Amino acid sequence: MTHPDLAPTLLRLLGPGEPEVGCDECFAALDRYVELELAGADADALVPGLRAHLAGCPACGEEHESLRALLELDTPGGSE
Ligand SMILES: [Zn+2]
């Protein structure tokens, strides 16, 4: 079990060698991540650590799901 309310700074101190982001960074990068996903790009490589955070953080995982659903509706063609 992980605690999603741990301070991002603390997570950074705990895992200096890992790219995992905190909730603040996750939310900041999430729309870009979802756009990359929907564009068929390698979102996990372009936004390192975000996927790991989404997997371990229910709140951000849920935000990711709803944002993706929203953007899927918003981009019928999948390209601009
Ligand atoms: Zn989070």
PDB file of N, CA and C and ligand atoms in Angstrom:
ATOM      1  N   MET A   1       0.847  -1.207   0.000  1.00  0.00           N
ATOM      2  CA  MET A   1       0.000   0.000   0.000  1.00  0.00           C
ATOM      3  C   MET A   1       0.877   1.251   0.000  1.00  0.00           C
ATOM      4  N   THR A   2       0.501   2.199  -0.798  1.00  0.00           N
ATOM      5  CA  THR A   2       1.223   3.464  -0.802  1.00  0.00           C
ATOM      6  C   THR A   2       0.300   4.565  -0.323  1.00  0.00           C
ATOM      7  N   HIS A   3       0.885   5.639   0.143  1.00  0.00           N
ATOM      8  CA  HIS A   3       0.096   6.771   0.605  1.00  0.00           C
ATOM      9  C   HIS A   3       0.234   7.934  -0.363  1.00  0.00           C
ATOM     10  N   PRO A   4      -0.798   8.195  -1.134  1.00  0.00           N
ATOM     11  CA  PRO A   4      -0.726   9.242  -2.158  1.00  0.00           C
ATOM     12  C   PRO A   4      -0.574  10.641  -1.586  1.00  0.00           C
ATOM     13  N   ASP A   5      -0.796  10.798  -0.288  1.00  0.00           N
ATOM     14  CA  ASP A   5      -0.686  12.134   0.297  1.00  0.00           C
ATOM     15  C   ASP A   5       0.720  12.434   0.821  1.00  0.00           C
ATOM     16  N   LEU A   6       1.655  11.508   0.580  1.00  0.00           N
ATOM     17  CA  LEU A   6       3.047  11.811   0.912  1.00  0.00           C
ATOM     18  C   LEU A   6       3.508  13.022   0.114  1.00  0.00           C
ATOM     19  N   ALA A   7       4.275  13.886   0.736  1.00  0.00           N
ATOM     20  CA  ALA A   7       4.741  15.083   0.044  1.00  0.00           C
ATOM     21  C   ALA A   7       5.649  14.701  -1.127  1.00  0.00           C
ATOM     22  N   PRO A   8       5.439  15.353  -2.280  1.00  0.00           N
ATOM     23  CA  PRO A   8       6.280  15.076  -3.455  1.00  0.00           C
ATOM     24  C   PRO A   8       7.765  15.210  -3.152  1.00  0.00           C
ATOM     25  N   THR A   9       8.115  16.178  -2.300  1.00  0.00           N
ATOM     26  CA  THR A   9       9.525  16.354  -1.922  1.00  0.00           C
ATOM     27  C   THR A   9      10.050  15.118  -1.223  1.00  0.00           C
ATOM     28  N   LEU A  10       9.238  14.537  -0.374  1.00  0.00           N
ATOM     29  CA  LEU A  10       9.631  13.339   0.349  1.00  0.00           C
ATOM     30  C   LEU A  10       9.836  12.189  -0.631  1.00  0.00           C
ATOM     31  N   LEU A  11       8.928  12.040  -1.581  1.00  0.00           N
ATOM     32  CA  LEU A  11       9.063  10.994  -2.582  1.00  0.00           C
ATOM     33  C   LEU A  11      10.356  11.176  -3.356  1.00  0.00           C
ATOM     34  N   ARG A  12      10.711  12.427  -3.655  1.00  0.00           N
ATOM     35  CA  ARG A  12      11.945  12.705  -4.381  1.00  0.00           C
ATOM     36  C   ARG A  12      13.160  12.284  -3.547  1.00  0.00           C
ATOM     37  N   LEU A  13      13.085  12.558  -2.245  1.00  0.00           N
ATOM     38  CA  LEU A  13      14.190  12.181  -1.367  1.00  0.00           C
ATOM     39  C   LEU A  13      14.311  10.667  -1.260  1.00  0.00           C
ATOM     40  N   LEU A  14      13.181   9.997  -1.263  1.00  0.00           N
ATOM     41  CA  LEU A  14      13.179   8.549  -1.119  1.00  0.00           C
ATOM     42  C   LEU A  14      13.680   7.856  -2.372  1.00  0.00           C
ATOM     43  N   GLY A  15      13.432   8.447  -3.536  1.00  0.00           N
ATOM     44  CA  GLY A  15      13.803   7.767  -4.772  1.00  0.00           C
ATOM     45  C   GLY A  15      14.571   8.646  -5.734  1.00  0.00           C
ATOM     46  N   PRO A  16      15.809   9.007  -5.378  1.00  0.00           N
ATOM     47  CA  PRO A  16      16.591   9.927  -6.212  1.00  0.00           C
ATOM     48  C   PRO A  16      16.931   9.321  -7.567  1.00  0.00           C
ATOM     49  N   GLY A  17      16.982   7.986  -7.635  1.00  0.00           N
ATOM     50  CA  GLY A  17      17.372   7.342  -8.889  1.00  0.00           C
ATOM     51  C   GLY A  17      16.191   7.033  -9.782  1.00  0.00           C
ATOM     52  N   GLU A  18      14.969   7.266  -9.270  1.00  0.00           N
ATOM     53  CA  GLU A  18      13.794   6.918 -10.050  1.00  0.00           C
ATOM     54  C   GLU A  18      13.106   8.160 -10.586  1.00  0.00           C
ATOM     55  N   PRO A  19      12.540   8.052 -11.778  1.00  0.00           N
ATOM     56  CA  PRO A  19      11.931   9.207 -12.423  1.00  0.00           C
ATOM     57  C   PRO A  19      10.516   9.474 -11.963  1.00  0.00           C
ATOM     58  N   GLU A  20      10.008   8.730 -10.991  1.00  0.00           N
ATOM     59  CA  GLU A  20       8.609   8.890 -10.629  1.00  0.00           C
ATOM     60  C   GLU A  20       8.309  10.311 -10.165  1.00  0.00           C
ATOM     61  N   VAL A  21       7.202  10.834 -10.658  1.00  0.00           N
ATOM     62  CA  VAL A  21       6.822  12.207 -10.344  1.00  0.00           C
ATOM     63  C   VAL A  21       5.883  12.232  -9.150  1.00  0.00           C
ATOM     64  N   GLY A  22       5.678  13.405  -8.576  1.00  0.00           N
ATOM     65  CA  GLY A  22       4.701  13.588  -7.517  1.00  0.00           C
ATOM     66  C   GLY A  22       3.373  14.011  -8.112  1.00  0.00           C
ATOM     67  N   CYS A  23       2.353  14.147  -7.248  1.00  0.00           N
ATOM     68  CA  CYS A  23       1.009  14.481  -7.723  1.00  0.00           C
ATOM     69  C   CYS A  23       0.983  15.833  -8.451  1.00  0.00           C
ATOM     70  N   ASP A  24       1.707  16.825  -7.936  1.00  0.00           N
ATOM     71  CA  ASP A  24       1.716  18.138  -8.573  1.00  0.00           C
ATOM     72  C   ASP A  24       2.267  18.056  -9.988  1.00  0.00           C
ATOM     73  N   GLU A  25       3.396  17.391 -10.136  1.00  0.00           N
ATOM     74  CA  GLU A  25       4.005  17.252 -11.459  1.00  0.00           C
ATOM     75  C   GLU A  25       3.134  16.389 -12.358  1.00  0.00           C
ATOM     76  N   CYS A  26       2.522  15.378 -11.745  1.00  0.00           N
ATOM     77  CA  CYS A  26       1.646  14.497 -12.500  1.00  0.00           C
ATOM     78  C   CYS A  26       0.492  15.292 -13.109  1.00  0.00           C
ATOM     79  N   PHE A  27      -0.164  16.105 -12.293  1.00  0.00           N
ATOM     80  CA  PHE A  27      -1.289  16.903 -12.785  1.00  0.00           C
ATOM     81  C   PHE A  27      -0.836  17.900 -13.832  1.00  0.00           C
ATOM     82  N   ALA A  28       0.376  18.455 -13.642  1.00  0.00           N
ATOM     83  CA  ALA A  28       0.891  19.437 -14.587  1.00  0.00           C
ATOM     84  C   ALA A  28       1.172  18.814 -15.949  1.00  0.00           C
ATOM     85  N   ALA A  29       1.593  17.557 -15.951  1.00  0.00           N
ATOM     86  CA  ALA A  29       1.994  16.911 -17.197  1.00  0.00           C
ATOM     87  C   ALA A  29       0.898  16.036 -17.782  1.00  0.00           C
ATOM     88  N   LEU A  30      -0.191  15.862 -17.042  1.00  0.00           N
ATOM     89  CA  LEU A  30      -1.169  14.854 -17.409  1.00  0.00           C
ATOM     90  C   LEU A  30      -1.844  15.130 -18.753  1.00  0.00           C
ATOM     91  N   ASP A  31      -2.178  16.389 -19.020  1.00  0.00           N
ATOM     92  CA  ASP A  31      -2.869  16.658 -20.283  1.00  0.00           C
ATOM     93  C   ASP A  31      -1.951  16.404 -21.472  1.00  0.00           C
ATOM     94  N   ARG A  32      -0.670  16.737 -21.299  1.00  0.00           N
ATOM     95  CA  ARG A  32       0.288  16.457 -22.371  1.00  0.00           C
ATOM     96  C   ARG A  32       0.452  14.951 -22.565  1.00  0.00           C
ATOM     97  N   TYR A  33       0.515  14.247 -21.458  1.00  0.00           N
ATOM     98  CA  TYR A  33       0.665  12.798 -21.497  1.00  0.00           C
ATOM     99  C   TYR A  33      -0.500  12.153 -22.256  1.00  0.00           C
ATOM    100  N   VAL A  34      -1.721  12.597 -21.927  1.00  0.00           N
ATOM    101  CA  VAL A  34      -2.906  12.031 -22.568  1.00  0.00           C
ATOM    102  C   VAL A  34      -2.942  12.391 -24.057  1.00  0.00           C
ATOM    103  N   GLU A  35      -2.545  13.620 -24.392  1.00  0.00           N
ATOM    104  CA  GLU A  35      -2.502  14.013 -25.803  1.00  0.00           C
ATOM    105  C   GLU A  35      -1.535  13.138 -26.585  1.00  0.00           C
ATOM    106  N   LEU A  36      -0.380  12.857 -25.985  1.00  0.00           N
ATOM    107  CA  LEU A  36       0.610  11.991 -26.620  1.00  0.00           C
ATOM    108  C   LEU A  36       0.054  10.587 -26.799  1.00  0.00           C
ATOM    109  N   GLU A  37      -0.617  10.104 -25.763  1.00  0.00           N
ATOM    110  CA  GLU A  37      -1.232   8.769 -25.836  1.00  0.00           C
ATOM    111  C   GLU A  37      -2.214   8.692 -26.991  1.00  0.00           C
ATOM    112  N   LEU A  38      -3.072   9.699 -27.071  1.00  0.00           N
ATOM    113  CA  LEU A  38      -4.109   9.690 -28.094  1.00  0.00           C
ATOM    114  C   LEU A  38      -3.523   9.887 -29.484  1.00  0.00           C
ATOM    115  N   ALA A  39      -2.357  10.534 -29.542  1.00  0.00           N
ATOM    116  CA  ALA A  39      -1.687  10.749 -30.823  1.00  0.00           C
ATOM    117  C   ALA A  39      -0.902   9.514 -31.257  1.00  0.00           C
ATOM    118  N   GLY A  40      -0.860   8.521 -30.386  1.00  0.00           N
ATOM    119  CA  GLY A  40      -0.150   7.299 -30.722  1.00  0.00           C
ATOM    120  C   GLY A  40       1.341   7.389 -30.450  1.00  0.00           C
ATOM    121  N   ALA A  41       1.760   8.447 -29.752  1.00  0.00           N
ATOM    122  CA  ALA A  41       3.177   8.607 -29.427  1.00  0.00           C
ATOM    123  C   ALA A  41       3.532   7.770 -28.198  1.00  0.00           C
ATOM    124  N   ASP A  42       4.832   7.627 -27.960  1.00  0.00           N
ATOM    125  CA  ASP A  42       5.282   6.867 -26.805  1.00  0.00           C
ATOM    126  C   ASP A  42       5.264   7.762 -25.573  1.00  0.00           C
ATOM    127  N   ALA A  43       4.069   7.956 -25.038  1.00  0.00           N
ATOM    128  CA  ALA A  43       3.872   8.897 -23.938  1.00  0.00           C
ATOM    129  C   ALA A  43       4.718   8.534 -22.726  1.00  0.00           C
ATOM    130  N   ASP A  44       4.901   7.256 -22.502  1.00  0.00           N
ATOM    131  CA  ASP A  44       5.645   6.809 -21.324  1.00  0.00           C
ATOM    132  C   ASP A  44       7.117   7.204 -21.404  1.00  0.00           C
ATOM    133  N   ALA A  45       7.651   7.243 -22.641  1.00  0.00           N
ATOM    134  CA  ALA A  45       9.054   7.621 -22.820  1.00  0.00           C
ATOM    135  C   ALA A  45       9.213   9.136 -22.803  1.00  0.00           C
ATOM    136  N   LEU A  46       8.203   9.842 -23.327  1.00  0.00           N
ATOM    137  CA  LEU A  46       8.297  11.295 -23.446  1.00  0.00           C
ATOM    138  C   LEU A  46       7.987  11.993 -22.131  1.00  0.00           C
ATOM    139  N   VAL A  47       7.199  11.342 -21.278  1.00  0.00           N
ATOM    140  CA  VAL A  47       6.902  11.894 -19.956  1.00  0.00           C
ATOM    141  C   VAL A  47       7.297  10.850 -18.913  1.00  0.00           C
ATOM    142  N   PRO A  48       8.588  10.743 -18.631  1.00  0.00           N
ATOM    143  CA  PRO A  48       9.096   9.666 -17.752  1.00  0.00           C
ATOM    144  C   PRO A  48       8.511   9.739 -16.348  1.00  0.00           C
ATOM    145  N   GLY A  49       8.148   8.581 -15.821  1.00  0.00           N
ATOM    146  CA  GLY A  49       7.699   8.513 -14.444  1.00  0.00           C
ATOM    147  C   GLY A  49       6.203   8.671 -14.259  1.00  0.00           C
ATOM    148  N   LEU A  50       5.530   9.226 -15.267  1.00  0.00           N
ATOM    149  CA  LEU A  50       4.116   9.521 -15.078  1.00  0.00           C
ATOM    150  C   LEU A  50       3.290   8.243 -14.984  1.00  0.00           C
ATOM    151  N   ARG A  51       3.628   7.288 -15.840  1.00  0.00           N
ATOM    152  CA  ARG A  51       2.853   6.053 -15.843  1.00  0.00           C
ATOM    153  C   ARG A  51       3.005   5.314 -14.512  1.00  0.00           C
ATOM    154  N   ALA A  52       4.228   5.330 -13.989  1.00  0.00           N
ATOM    155  CA  ALA A  52       4.476   4.683 -12.694  1.00  0.00           C
ATOM    156  C   ALA A  52       3.660   5.360 -11.600  1.00  0.00           C
ATOM    157  N   HIS A  53       3.567   6.676 -11.692  1.00  0.00           N
ATOM    158  CA  HIS A  53       2.790   7.391 -10.689  1.00  0.00           C
ATOM    159  C   HIS A  53       1.306   7.084 -10.830  1.00  0.00           C
ATOM    160  N   LEU A  54       0.810   7.049 -12.060  1.00  0.00           N
ATOM    161  CA  LEU A  54      -0.605   6.748 -12.290  1.00  0.00           C
ATOM    162  C   LEU A  54      -0.962   5.365 -11.755  1.00  0.00           C
ATOM    163  N   ALA A  55      -0.027   4.429 -11.895  1.00  0.00           N
ATOM    164  CA  ALA A  55      -0.272   3.064 -11.438  1.00  0.00           C
ATOM    165  C   ALA A  55      -0.334   2.990  -9.916  1.00  0.00           C
ATOM    166  N   GLY A  56       0.419   3.875  -9.250  1.00  0.00           N
ATOM    167  CA  GLY A  56       0.505   3.793  -7.802  1.00  0.00           C
ATOM    168  C   GLY A  56      -0.361   4.805  -7.080  1.00  0.00           C
ATOM    169  N   CYS A  57      -1.013   5.718  -7.835  1.00  0.00           N
ATOM    170  CA  CYS A  57      -1.784   6.776  -7.206  1.00  0.00           C
ATOM    171  C   CYS A  57      -3.219   6.757  -7.733  1.00  0.00           C
ATOM    172  N   PRO A  58      -4.160   6.241  -6.940  1.00  0.00           N
ATOM    173  CA  PRO A  58      -5.558   6.113  -7.386  1.00  0.00           C
ATOM    174  C   PRO A  58      -6.164   7.445  -7.829  1.00  0.00           C
ATOM    175  N   ALA A  59      -5.838   8.518  -7.128  1.00  0.00           N
ATOM    176  CA  ALA A  59      -6.421   9.826  -7.454  1.00  0.00           C
ATOM    177  C   ALA A  59      -5.999  10.276  -8.846  1.00  0.00           C
ATOM    178  N   CYS A  60      -4.702  10.177  -9.139  1.00  0.00           N
ATOM    179  CA  CYS A  60      -4.201  10.590 -10.445  1.00  0.00           C
ATOM    180  C   CYS A  60      -4.622   9.589 -11.520  1.00  0.00           C
ATOM    181  N   GLY A  61      -4.697   8.313 -11.162  1.00  0.00           N
ATOM    182  CA  GLY A  61      -5.144   7.317 -12.119  1.00  0.00           C
ATOM    183  C   GLY A  61      -6.563   7.607 -12.581  1.00  0.00           C
ATOM    184  N   GLU A  62      -7.388   8.016 -11.630  1.00  0.00           N
ATOM    185  CA  GLU A  62      -8.775   8.341 -11.953  1.00  0.00           C
ATOM    186  C   GLU A  62      -8.847   9.605 -12.815  1.00  0.00           C
ATOM    187  N   GLU A  63      -8.014  10.582 -12.473  1.00  0.00           N
ATOM    188  CA  GLU A  63      -7.942  11.820 -13.258  1.00  0.00           C
ATOM    189  C   GLU A  63      -7.498  11.509 -14.687  1.00  0.00           C
ATOM    190  N   HIS A  64      -6.546  10.617 -14.811  1.00  0.00           N
ATOM    191  CA  HIS A  64      -6.048  10.212 -16.127  1.00  0.00           C
ATOM    192  C   HIS A  64      -7.165   9.580 -16.958  1.00  0.00           C
ATOM    193  N   GLU A  65      -7.936   8.694 -16.339  1.00  0.00           N
ATOM    194  CA  GLU A  65      -9.027   8.028 -17.034  1.00  0.00           C
ATOM    195  C   GLU A  65     -10.050   9.035 -17.550  1.00  0.00           C
ATOM    196  N   SER A  66     -10.459   9.964 -16.679  1.00  0.00           N
ATOM    197  CA  SER A  66     -11.511  10.904 -17.074  1.00  0.00           C
ATOM    198  C   SER A  66     -10.990  11.912 -18.092  1.00  0.00           C
ATOM    199  N   LEU A  67      -9.727  12.313 -17.942  1.00  0.00           N
ATOM    200  CA  LEU A  67      -9.154  13.254 -18.904  1.00  0.00           C
ATOM    201  C   LEU A  67      -9.030  12.604 -20.279  1.00  0.00           C
ATOM    202  N   ARG A  68      -8.641  11.353 -20.309  1.00  0.00           N
ATOM    203  CA  ARG A  68      -8.510  10.646 -21.577  1.00  0.00           C
ATOM    204  C   ARG A  68      -9.869  10.494 -22.250  1.00  0.00           C
ATOM    205  N   ALA A  69     -10.885  10.149 -21.449  1.00  0.00           N
ATOM    206  CA  ALA A  69     -12.230  10.030 -21.992  1.00  0.00           C
ATOM    207  C   ALA A  69     -12.693  11.360 -22.573  1.00  0.00           C
ATOM    208  N   LEU A  70     -12.372  12.437 -21.875  1.00  0.00           N
ATOM    209  CA  LEU A  70     -12.763  13.770 -22.312  1.00  0.00           C
ATOM    210  C   LEU A  70     -12.084  14.139 -23.629  1.00  0.00           C
ATOM    211  N   LEU A  71     -10.777  13.902 -23.706  1.00  0.00           N
ATOM    212  CA  LEU A  71     -10.016  14.262 -24.906  1.00  0.00           C
ATOM    213  C   LEU A  71     -10.366  13.370 -26.078  1.00  0.00           C
ATOM    214  N   GLU A  72     -10.737  12.130 -25.809  1.00  0.00           N
ATOM    215  CA  GLU A  72     -11.155  11.236 -26.885  1.00  0.00           C
ATOM    216  C   GLU A  72     -12.413  11.773 -27.553  1.00  0.00           C
ATOM    217  N   LEU A  73     -13.318  12.299 -26.745  1.00  0.00           N
ATOM    218  CA  LEU A  73     -14.535  12.896 -27.286  1.00  0.00           C
ATOM    219  C   LEU A  73     -14.214  14.172 -28.077  1.00  0.00           C
ATOM    220  N   ASP A  74     -13.163  14.844 -27.618  1.00  0.00           N
ATOM    221  CA  ASP A  74     -12.835  16.158 -28.158  1.00  0.00           C
ATOM    222  C   ASP A  74     -12.013  16.088 -29.437  1.00  0.00           C
ATOM    223  N   THR A  75     -11.430  14.902 -29.720  1.00  0.00           N
ATOM    224  CA  THR A  75     -10.605  14.754 -30.915  1.00  0.00           C
ATOM    225  C   THR A  75     -11.122  13.609 -31.787  1.00  0.00           C
ATOM    226  N   PRO A  76     -12.195  13.859 -32.530  1.00  0.00           N
ATOM    227  CA  PRO A  76     -12.838  12.809 -33.325  1.00  0.00           C
ATOM    228  C   PRO A  76     -11.917  12.230 -34.379  1.00  0.00           C
ATOM    229  N   GLY A  77     -11.072  13.049 -34.980  1.00  0.00           N
ATOM    230  CA  GLY A  77     -10.215  12.558 -36.053  1.00  0.00           C
ATOM    231  C   GLY A  77      -8.901  12.004 -35.538  1.00  0.00           C
ATOM    232  N   GLY A  78      -8.497  12.414 -34.335  1.00  0.00           N
ATOM    233  CA  GLY A  78      -7.249  11.972 -33.782  1.00  0.00           C
ATOM    234  C   GLY A  78      -6.049  12.759 -34.279  1.00  0.00           C
ATOM    235  N   SER A  79      -6.276  13.722 -35.173  1.00  0.00           N
ATOM    236  CA  SER A  79      -5.163  14.561 -35.635  1.00  0.00           C
ATOM    237  C   SER A  79      -5.683  15.979 -35.876  1.00  0.00           C
ATOM    238  N   GLU A  80      -4.772  16.925 -35.963  1.00  0.00           N
ATOM    239  CA  GLU A  80      -5.201  18.311 -36.152  1.00  0.00           C
ATOM    240  C   GLU A  80      -5.060  18.744 -37.578  1.00  0.00           C
TER     241      GLU A  80
HETATM  242 ZN    ZN B   1      -0.881  11.333  -7.703  1.00  0.00          ZN
END
